[in-house]
XYZ file of C-alpha atoms in Angstrom:
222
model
C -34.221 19.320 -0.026
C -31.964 16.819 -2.116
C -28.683 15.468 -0.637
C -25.127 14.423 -2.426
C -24.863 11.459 -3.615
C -20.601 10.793 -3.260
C -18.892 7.262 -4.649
C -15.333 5.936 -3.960
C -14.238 3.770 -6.582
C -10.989 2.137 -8.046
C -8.920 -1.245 -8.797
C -7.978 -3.198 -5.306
C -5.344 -1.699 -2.970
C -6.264 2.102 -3.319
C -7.946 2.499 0.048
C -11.314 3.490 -0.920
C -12.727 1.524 2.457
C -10.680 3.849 4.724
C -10.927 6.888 2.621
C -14.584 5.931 2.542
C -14.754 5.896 6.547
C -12.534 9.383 7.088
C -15.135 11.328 4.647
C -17.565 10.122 5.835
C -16.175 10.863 9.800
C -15.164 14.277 8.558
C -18.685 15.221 7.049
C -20.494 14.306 10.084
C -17.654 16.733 12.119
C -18.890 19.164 9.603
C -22.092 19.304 10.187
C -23.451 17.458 7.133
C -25.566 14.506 8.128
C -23.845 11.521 6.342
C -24.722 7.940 5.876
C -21.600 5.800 4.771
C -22.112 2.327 2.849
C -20.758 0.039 0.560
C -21.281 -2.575 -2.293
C -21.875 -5.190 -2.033
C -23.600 -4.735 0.776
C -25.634 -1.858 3.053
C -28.078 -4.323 3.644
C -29.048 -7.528 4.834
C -29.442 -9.138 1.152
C -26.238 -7.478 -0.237
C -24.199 -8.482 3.009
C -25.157 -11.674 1.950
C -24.424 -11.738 -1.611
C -21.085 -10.210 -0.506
C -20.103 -13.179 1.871
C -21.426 -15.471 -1.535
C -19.087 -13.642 -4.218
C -16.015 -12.128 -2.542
C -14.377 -15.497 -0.927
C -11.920 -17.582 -2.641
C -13.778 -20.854 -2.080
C -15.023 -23.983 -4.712
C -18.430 -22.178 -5.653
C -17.838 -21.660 -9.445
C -19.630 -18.249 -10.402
C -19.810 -16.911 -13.917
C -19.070 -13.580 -15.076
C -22.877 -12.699 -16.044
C -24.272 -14.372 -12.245
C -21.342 -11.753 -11.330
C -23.477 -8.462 -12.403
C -26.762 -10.252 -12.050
C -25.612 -10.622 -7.977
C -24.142 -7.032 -7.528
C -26.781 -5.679 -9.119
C -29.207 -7.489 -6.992
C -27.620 -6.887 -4.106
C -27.087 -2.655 -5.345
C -31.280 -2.444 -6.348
C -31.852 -2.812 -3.003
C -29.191 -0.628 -1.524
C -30.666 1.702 -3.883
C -34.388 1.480 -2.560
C -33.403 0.736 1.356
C -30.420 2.974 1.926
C -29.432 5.692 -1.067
C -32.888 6.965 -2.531
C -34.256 7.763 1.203
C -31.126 9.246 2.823
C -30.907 11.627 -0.068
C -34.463 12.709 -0.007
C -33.909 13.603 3.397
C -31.219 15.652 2.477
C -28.088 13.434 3.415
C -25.262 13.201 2.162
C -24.252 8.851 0.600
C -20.946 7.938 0.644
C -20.223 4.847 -0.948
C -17.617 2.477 -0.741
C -17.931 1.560 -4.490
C -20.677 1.801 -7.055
C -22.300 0.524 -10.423
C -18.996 1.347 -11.768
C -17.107 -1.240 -10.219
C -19.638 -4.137 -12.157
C -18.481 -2.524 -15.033
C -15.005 -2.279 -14.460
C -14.756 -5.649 -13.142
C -16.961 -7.866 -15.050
C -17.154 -5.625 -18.439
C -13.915 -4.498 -19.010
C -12.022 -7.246 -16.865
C -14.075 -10.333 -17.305
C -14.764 -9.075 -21.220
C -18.534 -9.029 -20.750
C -20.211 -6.592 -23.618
C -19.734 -3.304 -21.624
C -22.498 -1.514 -22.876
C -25.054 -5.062 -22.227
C -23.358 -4.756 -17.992
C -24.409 -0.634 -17.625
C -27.514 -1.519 -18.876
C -27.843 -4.009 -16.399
C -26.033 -1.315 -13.772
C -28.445 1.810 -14.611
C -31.944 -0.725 -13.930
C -30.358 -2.086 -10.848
C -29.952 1.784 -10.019
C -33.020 2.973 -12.077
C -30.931 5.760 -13.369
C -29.853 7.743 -10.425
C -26.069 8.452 -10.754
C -23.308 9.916 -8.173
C -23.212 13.811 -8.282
C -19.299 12.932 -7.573
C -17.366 9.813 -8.621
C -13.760 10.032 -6.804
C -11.416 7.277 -8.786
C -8.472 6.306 -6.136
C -6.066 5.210 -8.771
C -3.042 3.092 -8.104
C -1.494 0.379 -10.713
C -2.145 -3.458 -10.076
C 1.183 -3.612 -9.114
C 1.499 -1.252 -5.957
C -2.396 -2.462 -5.114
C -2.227 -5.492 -5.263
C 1.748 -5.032 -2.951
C 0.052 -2.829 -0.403
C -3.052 -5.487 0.057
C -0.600 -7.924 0.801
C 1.450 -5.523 3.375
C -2.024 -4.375 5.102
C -2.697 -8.693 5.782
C 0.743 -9.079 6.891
C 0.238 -6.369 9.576
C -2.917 -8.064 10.359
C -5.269 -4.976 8.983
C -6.692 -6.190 6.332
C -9.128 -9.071 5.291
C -8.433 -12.083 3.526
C -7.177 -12.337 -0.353
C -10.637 -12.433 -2.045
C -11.310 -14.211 -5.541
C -10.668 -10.682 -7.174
C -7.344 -10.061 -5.893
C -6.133 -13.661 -6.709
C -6.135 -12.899 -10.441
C -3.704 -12.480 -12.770
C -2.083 -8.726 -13.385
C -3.583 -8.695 -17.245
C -7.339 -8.557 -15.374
C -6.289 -5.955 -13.056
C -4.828 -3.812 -15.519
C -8.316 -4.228 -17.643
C -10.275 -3.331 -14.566
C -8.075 -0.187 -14.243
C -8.333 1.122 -17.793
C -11.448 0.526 -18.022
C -11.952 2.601 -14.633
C -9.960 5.377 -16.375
C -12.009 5.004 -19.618
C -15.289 6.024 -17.572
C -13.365 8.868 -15.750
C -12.306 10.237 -19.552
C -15.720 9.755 -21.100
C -17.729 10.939 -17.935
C -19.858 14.646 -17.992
C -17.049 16.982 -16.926
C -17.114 17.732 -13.410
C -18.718 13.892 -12.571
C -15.378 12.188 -12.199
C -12.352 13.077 -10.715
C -8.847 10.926 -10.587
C -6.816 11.301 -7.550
C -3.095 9.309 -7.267
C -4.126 6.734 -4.432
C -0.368 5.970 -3.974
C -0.300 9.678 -2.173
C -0.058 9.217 1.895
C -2.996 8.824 3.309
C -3.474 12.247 5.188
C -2.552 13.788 2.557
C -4.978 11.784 0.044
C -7.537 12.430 2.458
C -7.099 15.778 2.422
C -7.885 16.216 -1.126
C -10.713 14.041 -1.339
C -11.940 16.667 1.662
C -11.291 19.506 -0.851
C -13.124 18.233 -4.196
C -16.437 16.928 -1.918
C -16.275 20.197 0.108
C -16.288 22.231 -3.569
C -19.166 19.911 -4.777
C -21.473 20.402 -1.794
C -20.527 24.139 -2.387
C -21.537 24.069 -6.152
C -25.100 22.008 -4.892
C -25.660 24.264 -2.111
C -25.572 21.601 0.493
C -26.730 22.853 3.503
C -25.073 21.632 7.252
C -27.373 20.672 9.778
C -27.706 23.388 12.420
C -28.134 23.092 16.206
């Protein structure tokens, strides 16, 4: 039995952790056994390349040690975590994906795109998402509700992502849009991530619920 492989991704502000959390929450009160993770990170080596890349401190890192650390860090989420929870059956859910090394450091760091997924599909050896949900939300109300969240004292620090200019976040989101265009129909679907959050999570709900549906993904019974 094969599992559902389901990715949150998008530019900053758009809520794919907590979306990422409730969907996960709400396929476990389903009755679908769900693992929830996240990149960088899901594992001991990628929790450490994530506390290396994402705060604003004097380390200097290029834009190609960039995708050679997220892939590094998302091989071995891939072998560890992914690959064995969906042979089991499970269902992923991840708090970002390959596309985010593309987004970020191909289309918003300029990097050859096509030389970064290369990079992205051996770090994954090839497996994609069965469902790519794209919270999108312009670099302007992202970056406005990231700020509101620290203010309130619910969410982390600025990282070195957020601190750049508007011109790289509005490459990171075309190019995010770019992918969702040119992606198999069906792979990718664009939600408006400036929606309230209930009612955001509520269609996120409805698209995974019709994919699972469309693979036969069976709940786990008593």
């Amino acid at each position: 039995m094969s599992g559902a492989f389901v990715v949150l991704e998008g530019p900053e502000g758009g809520g794919k952790t907590s979306q990422a959390r409730a969907l996960a929450a709400a396929l476990t009160e389903a009755g679908y056994p769900t693992v929830l993770t996240r990149e960088p990170g899901g594992t001991q080596l990628g929790s450490a390349i994530r506390d290396i890349t994402l705060p604003i401190s004097s380390v200097s890192i290029s834009a190609r040690s960039e995708v050679l650390l997220y892939c590094a860090s998302r091989a071995q989420l891939m072998e560890a975590v992914v690959r064995p929870a969906l042979a089991q059956g499970h269902i992923v859910v991840s708090d970002r994906f390959g596309y985010s090394t593309i987004a970020y450091q191909g289309h918003g760091r300029g990097l050859d795109v096509d030389s970064v997924s290369g990079v992205v599909r051996f770090a994954t050896g090839g497996l994609e998402p069965d469902l790519s949900i794209l919270l999108d939300l312009t670099p302007e109300a992202g970056l406005d509700r990231k700020r509101g969240l620290m203010l309130a004292g619910n969410a982390d620090e600025w990282n070195r992502f957020e601190e750049e200019e508007f011109a790289f976040h509005s490459r990171v989101r075309k190019g995010y849009l770019e992918m969702a265009r040119n992606a198999p129909a069906g792979s990718w679907v664009v939600l408006d991530a400036s929606l309230p959050f209930e009612a955001l999570q509520a269609k996120i709900m409805e698209v995974v619920s019709a994919m699972l549906e469309h693979k036969r993904v069976l709940r786990q019974t008593v």
